[in-house]
Every structure is written in structure tokens, then in C-alpha cells.
Coordinates of C-alpha atoms and ligand atoms in Angstrom, one line a residue:
X1263 CA 32.2 2.7 -0.2
X1264 CA 29.3 2.9 -2.7
X1265 CA 25.7 3.9 -1.8
X1266 CA 22.9 2.6 -4.0
X1267 CA 19.3 3.8 -4.3
X1268 CA 16.5 3.4 -6.8
X1269 CA 17.4 6.4 -9.0
X1270 CA 13.8 6.9 -10.3
X1271 CA 12.7 7.0 -6.7
X1272 CA 10.2 5.4 -4.3
X1273 CA 6.5 5.5 -3.7
X1274 CA 5.7 7.5 -0.5
X1275 CA 4.4 4.5 1.3
X1276 CA 6.8 2.0 -0.2
X1277 CA 9.6 0.1 1.3
X1278 CA 12.9 2.0 0.8
X1279 CA 16.2 0.2 1.3
X1280 CA 19.5 2.0 0.8
X1281 CA 22.4 -0.3 0.1
X1282 CA 26.0 0.4 1.1
X1283 CA 28.6 -1.8 -0.5
X1284 CA 32.3 -2.3 -0.7
X1285 CA 34.4 -5.1 -2.0
X1286 CA 36.5 -5.6 1.2
X1287 CA 35.0 -5.9 4.6
X1288 CA 36.1 -3.7 7.5
X1289 CA 34.4 -5.7 10.1
X1290 CA 31.8 -3.0 10.9
X1291 CA 28.5 -4.3 12.0
X1292 CA 26.7 -1.0 11.4
X1293 CA 27.4 2.2 9.3
X1294 CA 25.8 5.5 9.7
X1295 CA 23.8 6.9 6.8
X1296 CA 21.9 10.2 6.4
X1297 CA 19.1 11.2 4.1
X1298 CA 19.5 14.8 2.8
X1299 CA 16.6 16.8 1.3
X1300 CA 16.9 19.2 -1.6
X1301 CA 18.0 22.0 0.7
X1302 CA 20.9 19.9 2.0
X1303 CA 19.2 19.4 5.3
X1304 CA 19.5 16.0 7.0
X1305 CA 16.1 14.6 7.6
X1306 CA 17.0 11.2 8.8
X1307 CA 20.1 9.6 10.3
X1308 CA 20.0 5.8 10.7
X1309 CA 22.2 2.7 10.9
X1310 CA 22.9 0.5 8.0
X1311 CA 23.2 -3.1 9.2
X1312 CA 25.8 -5.5 7.9
X1313 CA 24.0 -8.1 5.7
X1314 CA 26.9 -10.2 4.6
X1315 CA 28.9 -11.0 1.5
X1316 CA 27.0 -11.3 -1.8
X1317 CA 29.1 -13.6 -3.9
X1318 CA 27.2 -12.8 -7.2
X1319 CA 28.0 -9.2 -6.6
X1320 CA 31.5 -9.6 -5.1
X1321 CA 30.5 -7.1 -2.4
X1322 CA 30.1 -6.8 1.3
X1323 CA 26.7 -5.2 1.8
X1324 CA 24.9 -3.2 4.5
X1325 CA 21.2 -2.4 4.5
X1326 CA 19.5 0.8 5.7
X1327 CA 15.7 0.9 5.9
X1328 CA 14.7 4.5 5.2
X1329 CA 11.0 3.8 4.6
X1330 CA 10.2 6.5 7.2
X1331 CA 11.0 9.1 4.6
X1332 CA 7.8 9.5 2.9
X1333 CA 7.3 13.2 2.0
X1334 CA 7.3 13.8 -1.7
X1335 CA 10.5 15.5 -2.8
X1336 CA 14.1 14.9 -4.0
X1337 CA 16.7 13.4 -1.8
X1338 CA 20.0 11.7 -1.6
X1339 CA 21.8 9.4 0.9
X1340 CA 25.1 10.4 2.3
X1341 CA 27.7 8.8 4.5
X1342 CA 29.5 10.7 7.3
X1343 CA 32.6 10.7 5.1
X1344 CA 30.7 12.5 2.4
X1345 CA 30.2 9.6 0.0
X1346 CA 26.8 10.1 -1.7
X1347 CA 24.2 8.1 -3.6
X1348 CA 22.5 9.2 -6.8
X1349 CA 19.5 11.5 -6.4
X1350 CA 16.1 9.9 -5.8
X1351 CA 12.6 11.2 -5.8
X1352 CA 9.6 10.3 -3.7
X1353 CA 6.4 10.7 -5.5
X1354 CA 3.0 9.1 -5.9
X1355 CA 3.1 9.0 -9.7
X1356 CA 6.6 7.6 -9.9
X1357 CA 5.6 4.3 -11.6
X1358 CA 2.9 5.7 -13.7
X1359 CA 5.4 8.2 -15.2
X1360 CA 8.1 5.5 -15.5
X1361 CA 5.7 3.2 -17.3
X1362 CA 4.8 6.0 -19.7
X1363 CA 8.5 6.6 -20.6
X1364 CA 8.9 2.8 -21.2
X1365 CA 5.9 2.7 -23.4
X1366 CA 6.9 5.8 -25.4
X1367 CA 10.2 4.0 -26.2
X1368 CA 8.1 1.5 -28.2
X1369 CA 6.8 4.4 -30.3
X1370 CA 10.5 5.2 -31.2
X1371 CA 10.8 1.6 -32.5
X1372 CA 8.0 2.1 -35.0
X1373 CA 8.9 0.9 -38.5
X1374 CA 7.4 1.9 -41.8
X1375 CA 6.3 5.3 -40.7
X1376 CA 8.0 8.7 -40.2
X1377 CA 8.3 9.8 -36.6
X1378 CA 6.9 13.3 -36.6
X1379 CA 8.5 16.1 -34.6
X1380 CA 5.2 16.7 -32.8
X1381 CA 5.5 13.3 -31.2
X1382 CA 9.2 12.5 -31.4
X1383 CA 10.8 15.9 -30.7
X1384 CA 14.5 15.7 -31.5
X1385 CA 14.2 12.0 -32.3
X1386 CA 12.0 12.7 -35.3
X1387 CA 13.0 10.6 -38.3
X1388 CA 12.1 9.7 -41.8
X1389 CA 10.0 6.8 -42.9
X1390 CA 11.9 3.4 -43.0
X1391 CA 11.5 0.0 -44.5
X1392 CA 8.6 0.6 -46.9
X1393 CA 9.8 -2.0 -49.5
X1394 CA 8.0 -5.2 -50.1
X1395 CA 9.4 -8.5 -48.7
X1396 CA 10.2 -11.7 -50.6
X1397 CA 9.8 -15.2 -49.3
X1398 CA 13.1 -16.9 -48.6
X1399 CA 12.6 -19.5 -51.4
X1400 CA 12.4 -16.6 -54.0
X1401 CA 15.2 -14.6 -52.6
X1402 CA 18.0 -15.8 -54.9
X1403 CA 15.8 -15.4 -57.9
X1404 CA 14.9 -11.8 -56.9
X1405 CA 18.5 -10.9 -56.3
X1406 CA 19.4 -12.1 -59.7
X1407 CA 16.8 -9.9 -61.3
X1408 CA 13.9 -12.4 -61.6
X1409 CA 10.2 -11.6 -61.0
X1410 CA 8.8 -13.2 -57.9
X1411 CA 5.7 -12.6 -55.6
X1412 CA 6.3 -9.8 -53.1
X1413 CA 4.5 -9.1 -49.8
X1414 CA 3.4 -5.9 -48.2
X1415 CA 4.5 -6.3 -44.6
X1416 CA 5.1 -2.8 -43.5
X1417 CA 4.8 -1.7 -39.9
X1418 CA 5.4 -3.0 -36.4
X1419 CA 8.3 -2.2 -34.1
X1420 CA 11.9 -2.8 -34.8
X1421 CA 12.6 -5.7 -32.5
X1422 CA 15.7 -4.3 -30.8
X1423 CA 18.9 -2.6 -31.7
X1424 CA 18.5 -4.3 -35.1
X1425 CA 15.7 -3.6 -37.6
X1426 CA 14.3 -7.1 -37.8
X1427 CA 10.8 -8.0 -36.8
X1428 CA 10.2 -11.4 -35.2
X1429 CA 6.9 -13.0 -34.5
X1430 CA 7.6 -14.8 -31.2
X1431 CA 9.4 -11.8 -29.7
X1432 CA 6.5 -9.5 -30.8
X1433 CA 3.9 -11.9 -29.3
X1434 CA 5.6 -12.0 -25.9
X1435 CA 5.9 -8.2 -25.8
X1436 CA 2.2 -7.8 -26.7
X1437 CA 1.2 -10.3 -24.1
X1438 CA 3.0 -8.4 -21.3
X1439 CA 1.4 -5.1 -22.5
X1440 CA -2.1 -6.3 -23.1
X1441 CA -2.3 -8.2 -19.9
X1442 CA -0.8 -5.2 -18.0
X1443 CA -3.7 -3.2 -19.4
X1444 CA -6.3 -5.8 -18.5
X1445 CA -5.0 -6.2 -14.9
X1446 CA -4.2 -2.5 -14.1
X1447 CA -6.2 -0.3 -16.4
X1448 CA -6.0 2.6 -14.0
X1449 CA -2.2 2.8 -14.6
X1450 CA -2.8 3.7 -18.2
X1451 CA -4.9 6.8 -18.1
X1452 CA -2.2 9.2 -19.3
X1453 CA -1.5 10.2 -22.8
X1454 CA 1.8 9.4 -24.5
X1455 CA 1.7 12.1 -27.2
X1456 CA 1.4 9.5 -30.0
X1457 CA 0.0 10.4 -33.4
X1458 CA -3.2 8.6 -32.3
X1459 CA -3.4 10.2 -28.9
X1460 CA -6.9 11.6 -28.1
X1461 CA -8.7 9.2 -30.4
X1462 CA -10.7 7.7 -27.4
X1463 CA -8.5 4.6 -27.2
X1464 CA -6.0 4.3 -24.3
X1465 CA -2.5 5.0 -25.7
X1466 CA -1.1 1.6 -24.6
X1467 CA -3.7 0.1 -26.9
X1468 CA -2.9 2.6 -29.7
X1469 CA 0.8 1.6 -29.5
X1470 CA 0.0 -2.1 -29.4
X1471 CA -2.3 -1.8 -32.3
X1472 CA 0.6 -0.5 -34.4
X1473 CA 2.4 -3.8 -33.7
X1474 CA -0.7 -6.0 -34.1
X1475 CA -1.6 -4.6 -37.5
X1476 CA 1.9 -5.6 -38.7
X1477 CA 1.8 -9.0 -37.0
X1478 CA -1.5 -9.7 -38.8
X1479 CA 0.4 -9.5 -42.1
X1480 CA 2.8 -12.3 -41.0
X1481 CA 0.1 -14.9 -41.6
X1482 CA 0.2 -16.8 -44.9
X1483 CA -2.8 -17.9 -47.0
X1484 CA -2.8 -21.4 -45.4
X1485 CA -3.0 -20.0 -41.8
X1486 CA 0.6 -20.6 -40.9
X1487 CA 2.7 -17.6 -39.6
X1488 CA 6.2 -16.7 -40.7
X1489 CA 8.8 -16.8 -38.0
X1490 CA 10.5 -13.6 -38.9
X1491 CA 10.9 -10.7 -41.2
X1492 CA 14.5 -9.5 -41.5
X1493 CA 17.2 -9.0 -44.0
X1494 CA 19.7 -11.8 -44.6
X1495 CA 22.4 -9.9 -42.6
X1496 CA 21.9 -7.2 -40.0
X1497 CA 22.1 -3.6 -41.3
X1498 CA 25.2 -1.6 -40.6
X1499 CA 24.9 1.1 -38.0
X1500 CA 22.9 3.4 -40.1
X1501 CA 19.5 5.1 -39.6
X1502 CA 16.6 2.8 -40.5
X1503 CA 15.6 5.0 -43.4
X1504 CA 19.1 4.4 -44.9
X1505 CA 18.9 0.6 -44.6
X1506 CA 18.0 -0.5 -48.1
X1507 CA 18.6 -4.2 -47.6
X1508 CA 16.0 -6.6 -49.0
X1509 CA 13.6 -7.9 -46.3
X1510 CA 12.8 -11.5 -46.3
X1511 CA 9.8 -13.5 -45.0
X1512 CA 11.4 -16.6 -43.5
X1513 CA 9.3 -19.7 -43.3
X1514 CA 6.6 -20.3 -40.8
X1515 CA 7.2 -22.1 -37.6
X1516 CA 4.8 -23.8 -35.2
X1517 CA 5.9 -21.4 -32.4
X1518 CA 5.1 -18.4 -34.5
X1519 CA 1.8 -19.8 -35.5
X1520 CA 0.8 -20.7 -31.9
X1521 CA 1.8 -17.3 -30.5
X1522 CA 0.0 -15.6 -33.3
X1523 CA -3.2 -17.5 -32.7
X1524 CA -2.9 -16.7 -29.0
X1525 CA -2.1 -13.0 -29.2
X1526 CA -4.7 -12.4 -31.9
X1527 CA -7.4 -14.1 -29.8
X1528 CA -6.3 -11.9 -26.8
X1529 CA -6.4 -8.8 -29.0
X1530 CA -9.9 -9.7 -30.3
X1531 CA -11.1 -9.5 -26.7
X1532 CA -9.1 -6.4 -25.7
X1533 CA -10.1 -4.4 -28.8
X1534 CA -13.7 -5.5 -29.1
X1535 CA -14.8 -2.3 -27.3
X1536 CA -12.7 0.0 -29.5
X1537 CA -12.4 -1.4 -33.0
X1538 CA -14.9 -4.2 -33.6
X1539 CA -13.7 -4.7 -37.2
X1540 CA -10.2 -5.3 -36.1
X1541 CA -11.4 -7.5 -33.2
X1542 CA -13.4 -9.8 -35.5
X1543 CA -10.7 -10.1 -38.1
X1544 CA -8.2 -10.9 -35.3
X1545 CA -10.3 -13.7 -34.0
X1546 CA -10.8 -15.2 -37.5
X1547 CA -7.1 -15.0 -38.1
X1548 CA -6.5 -16.7 -34.7
X1549 CA -8.8 -19.6 -35.6
X1550 CA -7.2 -20.0 -39.0
X1551 CA -3.8 -20.2 -37.3
X1552 CA -5.2 -22.8 -34.9
X1553 CA -6.6 -24.9 -37.7
X1554 CA -3.2 -24.9 -39.4
X1555 CA -1.7 -26.1 -36.1
X1556 CA -4.3 -28.8 -35.8
X1557 CA -3.5 -30.2 -39.2
X1558 CA 0.2 -30.0 -38.5
X1559 CA 0.7 -31.7 -35.2
X1560 CA 4.4 -32.3 -35.9
X1561 CA 7.0 -30.0 -34.4
X1562 CA 8.0 -27.3 -36.9
X1563 CA 10.9 -25.5 -35.4
X1564 CA 13.1 -22.7 -36.9
X1565 CA 16.7 -22.4 -37.7
X1566 CA 18.5 -19.7 -39.7
X1567 CA 19.4 -20.7 -43.2
X1568 CA 23.1 -20.7 -44.0
X1569 CA 24.4 -17.1 -44.4
X1570 CA 21.8 -15.5 -42.3
X1571 CA 23.0 -13.7 -39.1
X1572 CA 19.8 -12.1 -37.8
X1573 CA 18.2 -13.6 -34.7
X1574 CA 16.6 -17.0 -34.9
X1575 CA 14.7 -17.1 -31.7
X1576 CA 15.2 -20.8 -31.7
X1577 CA 13.0 -23.0 -29.6
X1578 CA 12.8 -26.8 -29.2
X1579 CA 9.2 -27.1 -27.9
X1580 CA 6.0 -25.8 -29.5
X1581 CA 3.6 -27.3 -26.9
X1582 CA 3.6 -24.1 -24.7
X1583 CA 2.7 -22.0 -27.7
X1584 CA -0.1 -24.4 -28.6
X1585 CA -1.2 -24.3 -25.0
X1586 CA -1.4 -20.6 -24.9
X1587 CA -3.3 -20.5 -28.2
X1588 CA -5.8 -23.1 -26.9
X1589 CA -6.3 -21.2 -23.7
X1590 CA -6.9 -17.9 -25.4
X1591 CA -9.2 -19.3 -28.0
X1592 CA -11.2 -21.2 -25.3
X1593 CA -11.8 -17.9 -23.6
X1594 CA -12.8 -16.2 -26.8
X1595 CA -15.2 -18.8 -28.1
X1596 CA -16.1 -21.1 -25.1
X1597 CA -15.6 -24.0 -27.4
X1598 CA -14.8 -27.1 -25.3
X1599 CA -12.5 -28.4 -28.0
X1600 CA -10.0 -25.7 -27.0
X1601 CA -10.3 -26.5 -23.3
X1602 CA -9.6 -30.2 -23.9
X1603 CA -6.5 -29.3 -26.0
X1604 CA -5.3 -27.0 -23.2
X1605 CA -5.8 -29.6 -20.6
X1606 CA -3.9 -32.2 -22.6
X1607 CA -1.0 -29.8 -23.3
X1608 CA -0.8 -28.6 -19.7
X1609 CA -0.7 -32.2 -18.4
X1610 CA 2.1 -33.1 -20.9
X1611 CA 4.2 -30.0 -20.2
X1612 CA 3.8 -29.8 -16.5
X1613 CA 5.0 -33.3 -16.0
X1614 CA 8.4 -32.2 -17.6
X1615 CA 8.7 -28.5 -16.9
X1616 CA 10.3 -26.9 -13.8
X1617 CA 7.7 -24.2 -13.8
X1618 CA 4.6 -23.4 -15.8
X1619 CA 4.7 -19.7 -15.3
X1620 CA 7.5 -18.7 -17.8
X1621 CA 6.7 -15.6 -19.7
X1622 CA 9.4 -15.1 -22.3
X1623 CA 9.5 -15.5 -26.0
X1624 CA 10.8 -19.1 -25.6
X1625 CA 8.4 -20.4 -23.1
X1626 CA 4.9 -18.8 -23.0
X1627 CA 3.2 -21.3 -20.6
X1628 CA 2.7 -18.5 -18.1
X1629 CA 0.6 -16.5 -20.5
X1630 CA -1.9 -19.4 -20.7
X1631 CA -2.0 -19.0 -16.9
X1632 CA -2.8 -15.3 -17.1
X1633 CA -5.6 -16.2 -19.4
X1634 CA -7.1 -18.9 -17.3
X1635 CA -6.7 -17.6 -13.8
X1636 CA -10.2 -16.2 -13.6
X1637 CA -11.8 -19.4 -14.7
X1638 CA -13.0 -22.1 -12.4
X1639 CA -11.8 -25.6 -12.8
X1640 CA -8.7 -27.7 -12.6
X1641 CA -6.4 -25.7 -15.0
X1642 CA -7.1 -22.4 -13.2
X1643 CA -6.4 -24.1 -9.8
X1644 CA -3.2 -25.6 -11.2
X1645 CA -2.0 -22.2 -12.4
X1646 CA -2.9 -20.6 -9.1
X1647 CA -0.6 -23.1 -7.4
X1648 CA 2.1 -22.7 -10.1
X1649 CA 2.2 -18.9 -9.7
X1650 CA 2.4 -19.0 -5.9
X1651 CA 5.0 -21.8 -5.8
X1652 CA 7.2 -19.9 -8.2
X1653 CA 6.6 -16.7 -6.2
X1654 CA 7.8 -18.5 -3.0
X1655 CA 10.9 -19.6 -4.8
X1656 CA 11.5 -16.0 -6.0
X1657 CA 11.1 -14.5 -2.5
X1658 CA 13.6 -17.1 -1.3
X1659 CA 16.1 -16.1 -3.9
X1660 CA 15.6 -12.4 -3.2
X1661 CA 16.4 -13.0 0.5
X1662 CA 19.6 -14.7 -0.5
X1663 CA 20.9 -11.7 -2.4
X1664 CA 22.5 -8.7 -0.7
X1665 CA 20.9 -6.5 -3.4
X1666 CA 17.6 -8.3 -3.2
X1667 CA 17.9 -9.5 -6.7
X1668 CA 15.8 -12.6 -7.2
X1669 CA 18.6 -14.2 -9.3
X1670 CA 20.8 -17.3 -9.2
X1671 CA 24.3 -17.2 -10.4
X1672 CA 23.3 -19.0 -13.7
X1673 CA 20.6 -16.4 -14.4
X1674 CA 23.2 -13.8 -15.3
X1675 CA 23.0 -14.6 -19.0
X1676 CA 22.2 -12.5 -22.1
X1677 CA 19.3 -10.3 -21.2
X1678 CA 19.5 -11.0 -17.5
X1679 CA 17.3 -7.9 -16.8
X1680 CA 14.5 -9.7 -18.4
X1681 CA 14.8 -12.5 -15.9
X1682 CA 14.6 -10.0 -13.1
X1683 CA 11.5 -8.4 -14.6
X1684 CA 9.8 -11.6 -15.6
X1685 CA 10.1 -12.7 -12.0
X1686 CA 8.6 -9.5 -10.8
X1687 CA 5.6 -10.1 -13.1
X1688 CA 5.2 -13.5 -11.4
X1689 CA 5.3 -11.8 -8.1
X1690 CA 2.7 -9.3 -9.2
X1691 CA 0.4 -12.0 -10.4
X1692 CA 0.9 -14.0 -7.2
X1693 CA 0.1 -10.8 -5.2
X1694 CA -3.2 -10.3 -7.1
X1695 CA -4.1 -13.9 -6.2
X1696 CA -3.1 -13.8 -2.5
X1697 CA -2.5 -10.2 -1.3
X1698 CA 0.7 -11.5 0.4
X1699 CA 2.7 -8.4 1.2
X1700 CA 6.0 -10.2 0.7
X1701 CA 5.3 -10.6 -3.0
X1702 CA 4.6 -6.9 -3.4
X1703 CA 7.8 -5.9 -1.5
X1704 CA 9.9 -8.3 -3.4
X1705 CA 8.5 -7.1 -6.8
X1706 CA 9.5 -3.6 -5.7
X1707 CA 13.0 -4.8 -5.0
X1708 CA 13.3 -6.1 -8.5
X1709 CA 12.4 -2.7 -9.8
X1710 CA 14.9 -1.2 -7.4
X1711 CA 17.6 -3.5 -8.8
X1712 CA 16.7 -2.4 -12.4
X1713 CA 16.8 1.3 -11.5
X1714 CA 20.2 1.3 -9.6
X1715 CA 20.2 -0.9 -6.6
X1716 CA 22.7 -3.3 -8.1
X1717 CA 26.5 -3.9 -8.0
X1718 CA 27.3 -1.6 -11.0
X1719 CA 25.2 1.3 -9.8
X1720 CA 23.6 1.8 -13.2
X1721 CA 20.0 2.5 -13.8
X1722 CA 19.3 0.0 -16.6
X1723 CA 16.7 2.2 -18.1
X1724 CA 18.0 4.9 -20.5
X1725 CA 17.2 8.4 -19.5
X1726 CA 15.9 7.5 -16.1
X1727 CA 18.2 8.3 -13.2
X1728 CA 21.3 10.2 -12.6
X1729 CA 23.6 7.4 -13.6
X1730 CA 21.6 5.6 -16.3
X1731 CA 22.8 3.5 -19.2
X1732 CA 23.4 5.9 -22.0
X1733 CA 25.1 4.0 -24.8
X1734 CA 22.8 1.1 -25.7
X1735 CA 23.4 -1.2 -28.6
X1736 CA 20.7 0.5 -30.7
X1737 CA 21.4 1.4 -34.3
X1738 CA 19.2 4.5 -34.2
X1739 CA 20.9 5.9 -31.1
X1740 CA 24.3 5.3 -32.6
X1741 CA 23.5 6.7 -36.0
X1742 CA 21.2 9.7 -35.2
X1743 CA 24.1 12.1 -34.3
X1744 CA 22.1 13.3 -31.3
X1745 CA 23.9 13.6 -28.0
X1746 CA 20.9 12.6 -26.0
X1747 CA 19.9 8.9 -25.8
X1748 CA 16.4 8.0 -26.6
X1749 CA 14.9 7.5 -23.1
X1750 CA 12.9 4.6 -21.8
X1751 CA 14.8 1.6 -23.0
X1752 CA 15.6 -1.3 -20.7
X1753 CA 19.1 -2.6 -21.6
X1754 CA 20.0 -6.3 -21.4
X1755 CA 22.1 -6.0 -18.3
X1756 CA 25.0 -8.1 -16.8
X1757 CA 26.0 -11.2 -18.7
X1758 CA 28.5 -13.5 -17.1
X1759 CA 29.2 -15.3 -20.4
X1760 CA 29.5 -12.3 -22.8
X1761 CA 28.8 -13.2 -26.4
X1762 CA 30.2 -10.2 -28.2
X1763 CA 33.8 -9.4 -29.0
X1764 CA 34.1 -6.2 -27.1
X1765 CA 32.7 -7.6 -23.9
X1766 CA 34.7 -10.8 -24.2
X1767 CA 37.8 -8.6 -24.4
X1768 CA 36.9 -6.2 -21.6
X1769 CA 35.2 -8.2 -19.0
X1770 CA 37.9 -9.8 -16.9
X1771 CA 37.4 -13.5 -16.3
X1772 CA 36.2 -14.1 -12.8
X1773 CA 34.3 -10.8 -12.6
X1774 CA 31.3 -11.4 -10.3
X1775 CA 28.2 -12.0 -12.5
X1776 CA 26.3 -9.0 -11.3
X1777 CA 29.2 -6.8 -12.3
X1778 CA 29.6 -8.2 -15.9
X1779 CA 28.1 -5.1 -17.5
X1780 CA 29.5 -2.3 -19.6
X1781 CA 27.6 0.8 -20.9
X1782 CA 29.2 0.5 -24.4
X1783 CA 27.2 0.4 -27.6
X1784 CA 29.4 -2.4 -29.1
X1785 CA 28.4 -4.8 -26.3
X1786 CA 25.3 -6.3 -27.7
X1787 CA 25.2 -9.1 -25.2
X1788 CA 25.2 -6.6 -22.3
X1789 CA 23.7 -3.4 -23.6
X1790 CA 21.2 -4.1 -26.4
X1791 CA 17.6 -3.1 -26.0
X1792 CA 14.5 -5.0 -27.1
X1793 CA 10.7 -4.6 -27.1
X1794 CA 10.4 -7.7 -24.7
X1795 CA 12.7 -6.2 -22.1
X1796 CA 10.6 -3.0 -22.1
X1797 CA 7.3 -4.8 -21.9
X1798 CA 7.7 -6.6 -18.6
X1799 CA 9.0 -3.4 -17.1
X1800 CA 5.7 -1.7 -18.2
X1801 CA 3.8 -4.5 -16.5
X1802 CA 5.8 -4.2 -13.3
X1803 CA 5.4 -0.4 -13.2
X1804 CA 1.7 -0.7 -13.8
X1805 CA 1.5 -3.2 -10.9
X1806 CA 3.6 -1.1 -8.5
X1807 CA 1.7 2.1 -9.5
X1808 CA -1.4 0.3 -8.6
X1809 CA 0.3 -0.1 -5.2
X1810 CA 0.3 -3.8 -5.7
X1811 CA -3.2 -4.4 -6.7
X1812 CA -5.1 -1.9 -4.6
X1813 CA -7.3 -1.6 -7.7
X1814 CA -5.7 -4.2 -9.9
X1815 CA -7.5 -7.5 -10.4
X1816 CA -7.1 -10.6 -12.4
X1817 CA -9.2 -9.4 -15.3
X1818 CA -9.0 -11.4 -18.5
Ligands
9MR2536 O1 17.3 -11.9 -26.4 C1 17.9 -12.9 -27.1 C2 18.8 -13.7 -26.2 O2 18.0 -14.3 -25.2 C3 19.6 -14.7 -26.9 O3 20.5 -15.3 -26.1 C4 20.3 -14.0 -28.1 C5 21.1 -15.0 -29.0 O4 20.3 -15.8 -29.7 O5 19.4 -13.3 -28.9 C6 18.7 -12.3 -28.2 O6 17.8 -11.8 -29.1 C7 18.3 -10.9 -30.1 C8 17.7 -11.3 -31.4 O7 18.3 -12.5 -31.8 C9 17.8 -10.3 -32.5 N1 17.4 -9.0 -32.1 C10 18.0 -8.5 -30.9 C11 17.8 -9.5 -29.7 C12 18.4 -8.9 -28.4 O8 19.7 -9.0 -28.3
ZN2537 ZN1 12.1 0.2 -40.1

């Protein structure tokens, strides 16, 4: 029998469910479970009740509610036969601290700068990717020794385990982070030991500014924004400073331009109080991007050119990006033209979409919602309903899972942990709107899942928990020769349709989806890291730290 707990721990007043699981049933309706404190003393003995068979996990599951344990300290759960869970901690600052580790991981993704020992400790490294980039159309000419225009596009975060930087991925991550800051500012008071720490700006904003200043450079003269900045082929598994491949500015897309307009408008509001020069420039850049979109109403998608194997972040609809841009620009400027555009786009999209509250790099409709919720009027009301309707569906899914995972079988794809976390963000938002306790509890369960209450028993955040993922698909971690894994990265998680050779080879067909995970660096479809898998986790931690909106509000 396995015993699963949230390996980071629980809030003193939070709901605490210990899960017992085994693949075969033994017909027992109840099983005994004890909570032991750090002195090995049993402080609670209780019954775990049979929940049933969870088909996505392939497990029979029993639940024990141990919420009564609320004294701060370190504990474990144990069966009478001596089987034990991982350690867990009860503490008030649990989610504040977890959020800090998740944010600090983004610092380790910084490109175009050296990571100093003072801030990075053993993970210090040299400066990487300082060379200028070439536009795709000039690439061949440059490679054959010709002279072509070059662009200074240094900075930003490496997207993931690769060294590329992609506009739509960056915009989604920034949206999660900047909105987390807007809604739950009290969760971001601590310092992260960044080079900028202590400059009077909250560290979450310091870190985001590093990304925003790079993103700003992705805009071309005409206002359009390049879809991505990567080499033609992914680097080998070398440290970033050893990667000397030529970086290329791939052509603009409507999605990149829409996201850029939106996130720059958002940034202009967030940074107005700290850096007015940046804020003004960001707004001007956003308007320029919008004007380009206006004069290019046709869909301009993105596809990799032949020979390119870096991510393409393909997307078949640019209306959600235009919607988000219109909503953010309306808020910044009050110009009714933007509101009209947003209303038109919302009407068109909502008549086709299953939900309007998606918050990933592919569908950003939910960000427009975050932006409009505080408004009066039809769009705000429509979004209120959309958030609560989706939250109801999520609560329902959570109840159908033995592990409390708000997931359907089909959701276990590449980056399934993002689905879990994005749903927790929807719950957090719905909670701010309604104060419905079920949403808070369910959001907590999604974090429990990420931190160890799942059918593999892994904490899917590196460095957090006794049994945490330790071999992510991350070039730096593989190449740095350091035993310890950089902490604070959310890995992609179980994927029932593995898309990398190693996982295809090792995952036995028919494995229950929640168990399709391996902690191996080769398995990029199971164990990669990305900025936009960390960012929703930061949002959810900020929400839970705030004890579900005690202080948090919809603040745009
Ligand atoms: O996260 C992306 C996932 O949803 C897609 O299925 C996958 C294949 O297109 O790409 C993932 O994104 C990767 C990107 O293309 C390049 N950087 C690493 C990303 C995470 O694996
Ligand atoms: Zn770099």
C-alpha cells in the first residue's frame, strides 16, 4: 500500500487529506492511519474510508481526513503495518515560501546575463547568448558569409529546457505572474535575492521586468512582433554559455503581436508606480502593435520553416489574442474603440468556444476576463458567469477523481501539470468572485496533486519534497555537473501519449494515464520544465497563501 501526502505540507487551517492507494482491492471499507510527529509520537489515529477505484490512476483509493492536525511542525502518516508517507510540514508560510522558490527558478532561466554567485550560489554561471540575431530571410546569406542587418535581442528567460525564447509563451507566463501580483500583493513581500533586490520594487516585478525588457525588443519597426527567437535546431546538452548557434528572429505572427500588445498594456499599468519611463514606452509599444493588428485583420499564423526543430507554438486562432489586447488597451486608455473590438471578438469566440476562461499560451481568452472582471457592463458579467461555470465543472471533475485531480482522461497530455494548475487558477478566480469554499478547497487539492498526492507519488516541483522530480529535461541541469537539481521547477508531468523516444520505449502501453510519468531527463514529453508551468503555480501559491482571498481581491 502507498500513502500519499502533499510533500511541501499544509496550511494550519487547511483541509488535509491523506490518500492510501493500492492497485488491487482487498475489500476493506476502512483502513487505520496514524499521524506521527517529529518525535515519533502518534498524535492522531483515524480511519481512511474506501473511496473507490480511480481508473485514470489504476488504483483503489482510501481517504483519511487529518485536518484536525494543525500545530505547525513536521509529520508523516503511517499505517499499522509500518508503511509510511513522505514527510510533510504544517506551516503558515508554506505557500509564500513555495511561491518564492518557484519565482526564483525563473531567475535561473535568465539569458544574456551572468548569474552571480551572490544570487545563484552553486548554480552561478557565465553570461550566455549575447550575439545578435538575424531575421530568417537573411539567415542563409549570413551563414554563407554575407553582410546582413543584425538585431540586439539579448535578455529574457530561456523558455524551458531549451534556450529558445518564444513570444506567446512569454506573454502567458507574464500574465499569470503580473495578475498574481495584482490580485494577491501581500503574497509577494519577501525578497528573492535577485541582483535587483532591495531596489524598492517587489521582486516579482523585478523578475518580470527582466523578461519584459527582452520582449519589448521582439517588436519590429512596423509594430508587428516576431513569433520566436531560437536557433534553427535546438542546442546540444551544453551549458548556455557554450551554445554558439546563430539565433534567428522568425517572422511575426498575429498571435505574438496580440499577446505583446496585451501584456505591454498590462505592464504599463503595473509598472506605472515604479518605472514611469518603462510604463509609457510599454503603452506606446502596445498601441503600435494594436495598430498593426488593425491594418492586418487577416489571420497570420506561424509554422516552422523546413529544417527548424525548435518549438512552433502553433495556434489556429488569433481572435483570443486580439480580444485580450483590446481588453487590456481599453483598461489603459478608456478608448471606446477597444471596448467595441473586445465585445465583437468576445461574441464571435464565445459562440464557438467551450470555455472563455482558458489561460494558456494557445488560448488567452481568460486573461481578457481577468482584465475585465472589475468593470461593470456586459462583458464583465459574461466573464463572471464563464469563470463560475468552469469552476463548477472543475469541482465536479475533482470529485470524480480518487486523487482529487480535476482532470479527465484526455487531459493527460504533454504538460498535463499545466492543465491542473490552470484549473486551479480558474478556481482561485471564481473564489475571489463568490467566496464559495468549495472552490478554495478544490484549488488546494490541485496543489496537493502537484506536490505528491498523485498516483506516482512524485512531487512535481524540483527540490520541494522528500520524493521530488530530480532529473528534469533541462539543458542546464544536465550540463552543469552539479549533483543538486536547480530547485523550484514544475515538470510537465504524466503524458498518456508520450512524444519522446525514451518515454515511448519505457511507458508500457495501457499504463493508467496518471502513472505515465518518468523522472528521466531524456523524457521531454514528461519531464521538461517551462516558464509557463511555473507561472500558474506561482499564481496558485499566492492565492492559497492568501488563504483563498482573505486579502486578495480582483484588482486590475
Ligand atoms: O508545452 C508545449 C506542449 O503543449 C506541446 O505539446 C509541445 C509540442 O509542440 O511543445 C511544448 O512546448 C515546448 C516548446 O515547443 C519548446 N520549448 C519547450 C516547450 C516545453 O516542452
Ligand atoms: Zn541564454
